[in-house]
CSV table of C-alpha atoms in Angstrom, one decimal:
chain,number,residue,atom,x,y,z
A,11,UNK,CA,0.0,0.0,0.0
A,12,UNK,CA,1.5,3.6,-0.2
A,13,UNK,CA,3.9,4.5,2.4
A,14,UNK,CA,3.1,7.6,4.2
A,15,UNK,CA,5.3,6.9,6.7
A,16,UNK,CA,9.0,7.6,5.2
A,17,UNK,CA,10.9,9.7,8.2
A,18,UNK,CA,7.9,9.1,10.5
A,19,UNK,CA,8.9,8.4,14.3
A,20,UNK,CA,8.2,4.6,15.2
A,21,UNK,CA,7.2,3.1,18.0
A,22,UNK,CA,7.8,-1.0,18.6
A,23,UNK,CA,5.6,-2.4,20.9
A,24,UNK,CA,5.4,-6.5,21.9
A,25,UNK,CA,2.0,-7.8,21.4
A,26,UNK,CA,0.1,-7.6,24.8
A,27,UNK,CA,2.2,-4.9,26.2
A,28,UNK,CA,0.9,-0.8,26.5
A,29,UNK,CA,2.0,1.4,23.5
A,30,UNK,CA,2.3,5.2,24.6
A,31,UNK,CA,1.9,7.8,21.5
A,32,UNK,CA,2.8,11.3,22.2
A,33,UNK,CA,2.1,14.7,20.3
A,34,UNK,CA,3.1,18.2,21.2
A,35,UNK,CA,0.9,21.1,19.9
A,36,UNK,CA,1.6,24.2,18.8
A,37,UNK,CA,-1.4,26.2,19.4
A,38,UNK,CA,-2.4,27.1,23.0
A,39,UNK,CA,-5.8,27.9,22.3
A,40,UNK,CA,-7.0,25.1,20.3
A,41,UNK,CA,-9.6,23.7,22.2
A,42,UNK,CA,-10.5,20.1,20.8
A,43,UNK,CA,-8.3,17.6,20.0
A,44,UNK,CA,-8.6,14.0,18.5
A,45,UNK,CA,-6.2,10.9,17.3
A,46,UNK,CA,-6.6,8.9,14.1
A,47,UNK,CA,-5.7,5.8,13.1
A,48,UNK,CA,-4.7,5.1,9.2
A,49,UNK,CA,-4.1,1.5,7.9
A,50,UNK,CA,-1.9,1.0,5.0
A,51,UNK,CA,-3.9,2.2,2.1
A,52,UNK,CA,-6.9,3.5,3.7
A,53,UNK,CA,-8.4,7.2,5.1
A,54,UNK,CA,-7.6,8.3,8.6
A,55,UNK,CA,-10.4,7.1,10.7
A,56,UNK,CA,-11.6,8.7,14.2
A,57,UNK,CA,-10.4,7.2,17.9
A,58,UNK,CA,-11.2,9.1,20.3
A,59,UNK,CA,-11.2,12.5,21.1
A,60,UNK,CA,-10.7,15.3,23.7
A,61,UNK,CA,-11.7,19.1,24.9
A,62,UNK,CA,-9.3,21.3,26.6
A,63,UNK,CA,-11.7,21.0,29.7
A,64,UNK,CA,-10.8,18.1,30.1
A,65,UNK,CA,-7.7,16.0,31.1
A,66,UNK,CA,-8.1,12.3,30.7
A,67,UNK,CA,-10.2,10.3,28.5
A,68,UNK,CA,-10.8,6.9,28.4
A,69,UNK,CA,-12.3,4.6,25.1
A,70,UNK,CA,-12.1,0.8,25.0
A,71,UNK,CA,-9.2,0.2,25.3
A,72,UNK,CA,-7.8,3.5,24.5
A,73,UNK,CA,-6.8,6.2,26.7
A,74,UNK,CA,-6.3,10.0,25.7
A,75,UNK,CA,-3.8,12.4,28.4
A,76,UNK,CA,-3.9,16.5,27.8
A,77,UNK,CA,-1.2,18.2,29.7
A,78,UNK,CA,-2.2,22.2,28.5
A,79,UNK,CA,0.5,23.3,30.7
A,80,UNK,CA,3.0,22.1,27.8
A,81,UNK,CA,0.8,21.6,25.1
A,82,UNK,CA,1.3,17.7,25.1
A,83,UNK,CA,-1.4,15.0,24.0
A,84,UNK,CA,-1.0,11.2,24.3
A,85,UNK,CA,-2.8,8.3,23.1
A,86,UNK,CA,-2.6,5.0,25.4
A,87,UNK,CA,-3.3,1.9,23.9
A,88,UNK,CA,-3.6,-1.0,26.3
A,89,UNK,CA,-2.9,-4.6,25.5
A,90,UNK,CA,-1.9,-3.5,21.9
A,91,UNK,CA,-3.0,-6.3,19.3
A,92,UNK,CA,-1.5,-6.9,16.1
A,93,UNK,CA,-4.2,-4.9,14.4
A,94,UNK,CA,-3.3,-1.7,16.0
A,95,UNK,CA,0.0,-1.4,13.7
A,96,UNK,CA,-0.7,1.7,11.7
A,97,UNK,CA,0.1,5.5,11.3
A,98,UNK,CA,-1.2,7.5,14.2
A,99,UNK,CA,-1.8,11.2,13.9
A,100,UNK,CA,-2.9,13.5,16.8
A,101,UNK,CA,-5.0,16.9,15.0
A,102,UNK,CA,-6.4,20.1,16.8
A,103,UNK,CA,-8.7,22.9,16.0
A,104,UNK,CA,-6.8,26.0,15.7
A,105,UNK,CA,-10.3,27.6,14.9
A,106,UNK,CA,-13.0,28.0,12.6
A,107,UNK,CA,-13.7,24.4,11.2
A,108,UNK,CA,-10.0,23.2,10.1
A,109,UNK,CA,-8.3,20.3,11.7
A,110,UNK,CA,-4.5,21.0,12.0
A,111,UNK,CA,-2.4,17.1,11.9
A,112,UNK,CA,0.5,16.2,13.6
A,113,UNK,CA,3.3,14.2,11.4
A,114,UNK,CA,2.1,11.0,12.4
A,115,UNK,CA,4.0,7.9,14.3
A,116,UNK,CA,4.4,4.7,13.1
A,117,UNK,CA,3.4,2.0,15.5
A,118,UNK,CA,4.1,-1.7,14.8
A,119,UNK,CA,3.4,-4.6,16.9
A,120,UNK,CA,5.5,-7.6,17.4
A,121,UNK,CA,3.7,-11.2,17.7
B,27,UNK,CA,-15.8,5.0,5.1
B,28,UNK,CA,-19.5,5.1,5.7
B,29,UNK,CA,-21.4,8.0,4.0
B,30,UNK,CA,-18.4,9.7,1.6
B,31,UNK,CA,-17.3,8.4,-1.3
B,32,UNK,CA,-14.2,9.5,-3.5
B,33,UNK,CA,-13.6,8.6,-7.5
B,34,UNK,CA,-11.3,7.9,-8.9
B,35,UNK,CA,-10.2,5.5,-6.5
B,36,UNK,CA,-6.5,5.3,-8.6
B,37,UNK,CA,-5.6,7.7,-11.6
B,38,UNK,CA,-2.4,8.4,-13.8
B,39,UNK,CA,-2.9,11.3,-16.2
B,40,UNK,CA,-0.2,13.6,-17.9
B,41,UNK,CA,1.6,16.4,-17.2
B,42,UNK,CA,-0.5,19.6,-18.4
B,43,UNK,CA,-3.5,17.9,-18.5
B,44,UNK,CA,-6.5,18.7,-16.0
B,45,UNK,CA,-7.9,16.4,-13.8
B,46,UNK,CA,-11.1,16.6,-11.4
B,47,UNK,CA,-11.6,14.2,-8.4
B,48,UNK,CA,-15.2,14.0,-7.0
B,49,UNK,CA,-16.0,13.5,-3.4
B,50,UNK,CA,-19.5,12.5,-3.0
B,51,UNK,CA,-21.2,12.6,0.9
B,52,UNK,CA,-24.6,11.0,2.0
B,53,UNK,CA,-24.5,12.8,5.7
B,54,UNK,CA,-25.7,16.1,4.8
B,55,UNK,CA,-22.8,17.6,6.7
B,56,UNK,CA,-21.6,21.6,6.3
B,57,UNK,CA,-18.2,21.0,6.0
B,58,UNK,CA,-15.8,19.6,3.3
B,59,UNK,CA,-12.4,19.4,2.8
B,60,UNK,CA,-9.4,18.2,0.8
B,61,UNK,CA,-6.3,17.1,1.6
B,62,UNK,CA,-2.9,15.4,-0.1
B,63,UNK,CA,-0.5,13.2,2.2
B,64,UNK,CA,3.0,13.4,1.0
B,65,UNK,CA,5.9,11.4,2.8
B,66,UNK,CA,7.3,13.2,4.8
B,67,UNK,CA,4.4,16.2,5.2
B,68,UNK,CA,2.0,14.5,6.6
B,69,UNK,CA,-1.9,15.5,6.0
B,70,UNK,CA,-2.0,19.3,4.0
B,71,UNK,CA,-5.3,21.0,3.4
B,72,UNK,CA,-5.6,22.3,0.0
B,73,UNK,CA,-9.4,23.7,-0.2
B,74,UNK,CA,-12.3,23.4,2.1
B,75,UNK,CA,-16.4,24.5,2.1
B,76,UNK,CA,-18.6,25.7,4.8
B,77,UNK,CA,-21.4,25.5,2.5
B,78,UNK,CA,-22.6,25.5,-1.2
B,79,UNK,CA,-21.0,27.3,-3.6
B,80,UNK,CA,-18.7,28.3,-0.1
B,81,UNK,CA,-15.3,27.6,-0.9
B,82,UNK,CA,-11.6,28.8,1.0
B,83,UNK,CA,-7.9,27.8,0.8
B,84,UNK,CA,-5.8,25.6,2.4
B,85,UNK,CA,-2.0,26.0,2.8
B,86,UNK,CA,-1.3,24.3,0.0
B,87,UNK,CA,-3.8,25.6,-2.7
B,88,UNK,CA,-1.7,26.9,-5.3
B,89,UNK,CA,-2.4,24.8,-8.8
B,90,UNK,CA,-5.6,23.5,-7.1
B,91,UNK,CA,-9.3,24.8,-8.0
B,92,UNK,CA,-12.3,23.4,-6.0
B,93,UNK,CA,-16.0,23.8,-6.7
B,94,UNK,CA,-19.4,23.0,-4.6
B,95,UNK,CA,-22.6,23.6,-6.2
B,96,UNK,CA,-24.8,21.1,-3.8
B,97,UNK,CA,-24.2,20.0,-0.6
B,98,UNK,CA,-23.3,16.4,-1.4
B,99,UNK,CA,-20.6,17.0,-3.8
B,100,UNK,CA,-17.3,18.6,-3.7
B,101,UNK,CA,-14.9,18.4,-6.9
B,102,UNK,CA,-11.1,19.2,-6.8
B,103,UNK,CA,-9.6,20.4,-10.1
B,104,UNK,CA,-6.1,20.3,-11.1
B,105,UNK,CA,-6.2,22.7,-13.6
B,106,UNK,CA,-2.6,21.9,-15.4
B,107,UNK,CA,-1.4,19.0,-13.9
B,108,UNK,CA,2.4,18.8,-12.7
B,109,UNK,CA,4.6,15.8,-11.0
B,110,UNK,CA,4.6,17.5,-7.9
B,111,UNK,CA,1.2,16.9,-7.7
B,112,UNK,CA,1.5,13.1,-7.6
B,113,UNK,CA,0.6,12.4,-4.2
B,114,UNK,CA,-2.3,10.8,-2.5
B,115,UNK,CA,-5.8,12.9,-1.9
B,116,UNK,CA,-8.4,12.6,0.9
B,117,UNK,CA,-11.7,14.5,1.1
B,118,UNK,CA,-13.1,14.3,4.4
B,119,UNK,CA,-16.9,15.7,5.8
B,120,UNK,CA,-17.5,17.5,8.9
B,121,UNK,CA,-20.9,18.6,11.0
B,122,UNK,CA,-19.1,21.7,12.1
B,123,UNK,CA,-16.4,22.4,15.1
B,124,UNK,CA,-16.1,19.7,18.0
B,125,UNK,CA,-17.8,16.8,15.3
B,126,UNK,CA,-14.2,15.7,14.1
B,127,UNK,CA,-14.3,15.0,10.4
B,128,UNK,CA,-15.1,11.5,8.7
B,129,UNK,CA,-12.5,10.8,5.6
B,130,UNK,CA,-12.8,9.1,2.3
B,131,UNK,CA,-10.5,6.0,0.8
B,132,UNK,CA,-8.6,8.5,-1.3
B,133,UNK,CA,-8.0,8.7,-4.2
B,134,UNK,CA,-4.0,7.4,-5.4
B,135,UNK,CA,-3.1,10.3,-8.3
B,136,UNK,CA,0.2,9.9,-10.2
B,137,UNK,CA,1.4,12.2,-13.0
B,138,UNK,CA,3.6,11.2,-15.6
């Protein structure tokens, strides 16, 4: 499938074990956040997401952190499975109706 | 993806030659945008609409046109088409802020 991931960071993770994805954002009043998953060869598809009112939220199996104080989001993912290997991106709202995305990081899961 | 559909699915076409893609939505949403993922640059808006016949630019909009004349359809033109413009192109939908946006397949675009 096409490679979007040339120069992307990656993370290794044993299947069964935690994977941590972090993201730092540039914009300190973006408001709502979210992390996407894209498969090899497919669109970007919705996780989970977060406001800036918040700090912590949790999805099956899926965790989202929000540190404002340095403008750092993370995505959890707990007993990572082979099918979570895939490019994930963190995006804000810098305002109005666009989604700024991160670069993306790699994760791949070893059986 | 549920509810958006993007054709061509795959194209080559030749340098200097125009080319539309079509992104086609069922959900009645406001919002529509495109983008083109490039190694290395990650997800770049080119155009987006908040609304028929409602269009703006991205950051990446030079060489690009885009039109909506109903809510369901939202067509990106490549009005001279150039190898730097090979790259892979994703329309995606949105209700509005705080809804996230829903994409499509893409469409795989390679000029030659």
């Amino acid at each position: 499938g096409e490679s979007v991931g040339l120069h992307l960071p990656t993370l290794s993770v044993q299947e069964g074990d935690n994977s941590i994805i972090n993201c730092a954002y540039s914009n300190s009043a973006s408001d709502y956040f979210i992390w996407y998953k894209q498969e090899s060869g497919k669109g970007p598809q919705f996780i989970i997401d977060i406001r800036s009112n918040m700090d912590k939220r949790q999805g099956q199996r899926v965790t989202v952190l929000l540190n404002k104080t340095v403008k750092h989001l993370s995505l959890q993912i707990a007993a990572t499975q082979p099918g979570d290997s895939a490019v994930y991106f963190c995006a804000e709202y810098e305002g109005g109706n666009k989604l700024v995305f991160g670069a993306g990081t790699i994760l791949r899961v070893k059986s | 993806d549920a509810g958006i559909t993007q054709s061509p699915r795959h194209k080559v076409t030749e340098t200097g030659t125009p080319v539309t893609l079509r992104c086609h939505q069922t959900e009645n949403h406001r919002y529509m945008y495109w983008y083109r993922q490039d190694p290395g640059h990650g997800l770049r808006l080119i155009h987006y609409s908040y609304g028929v016949k409602d269009t703006d630019k991205g950051e990446v909009s030079d060489g690009y046109s885009v039109s909506r004349s109903k809510t369901e359809d939202f067509l990106l033109t490549l009005e001279s088409a150039t190898s730097s413009q090979t790259s892979v192109y994703f329309c995606a939908i949105s209700a509005g802020s705080g809804y996230g946006y829903t994409f499509g397949s893409g469409t795989r675009l390679t000029v030659v």
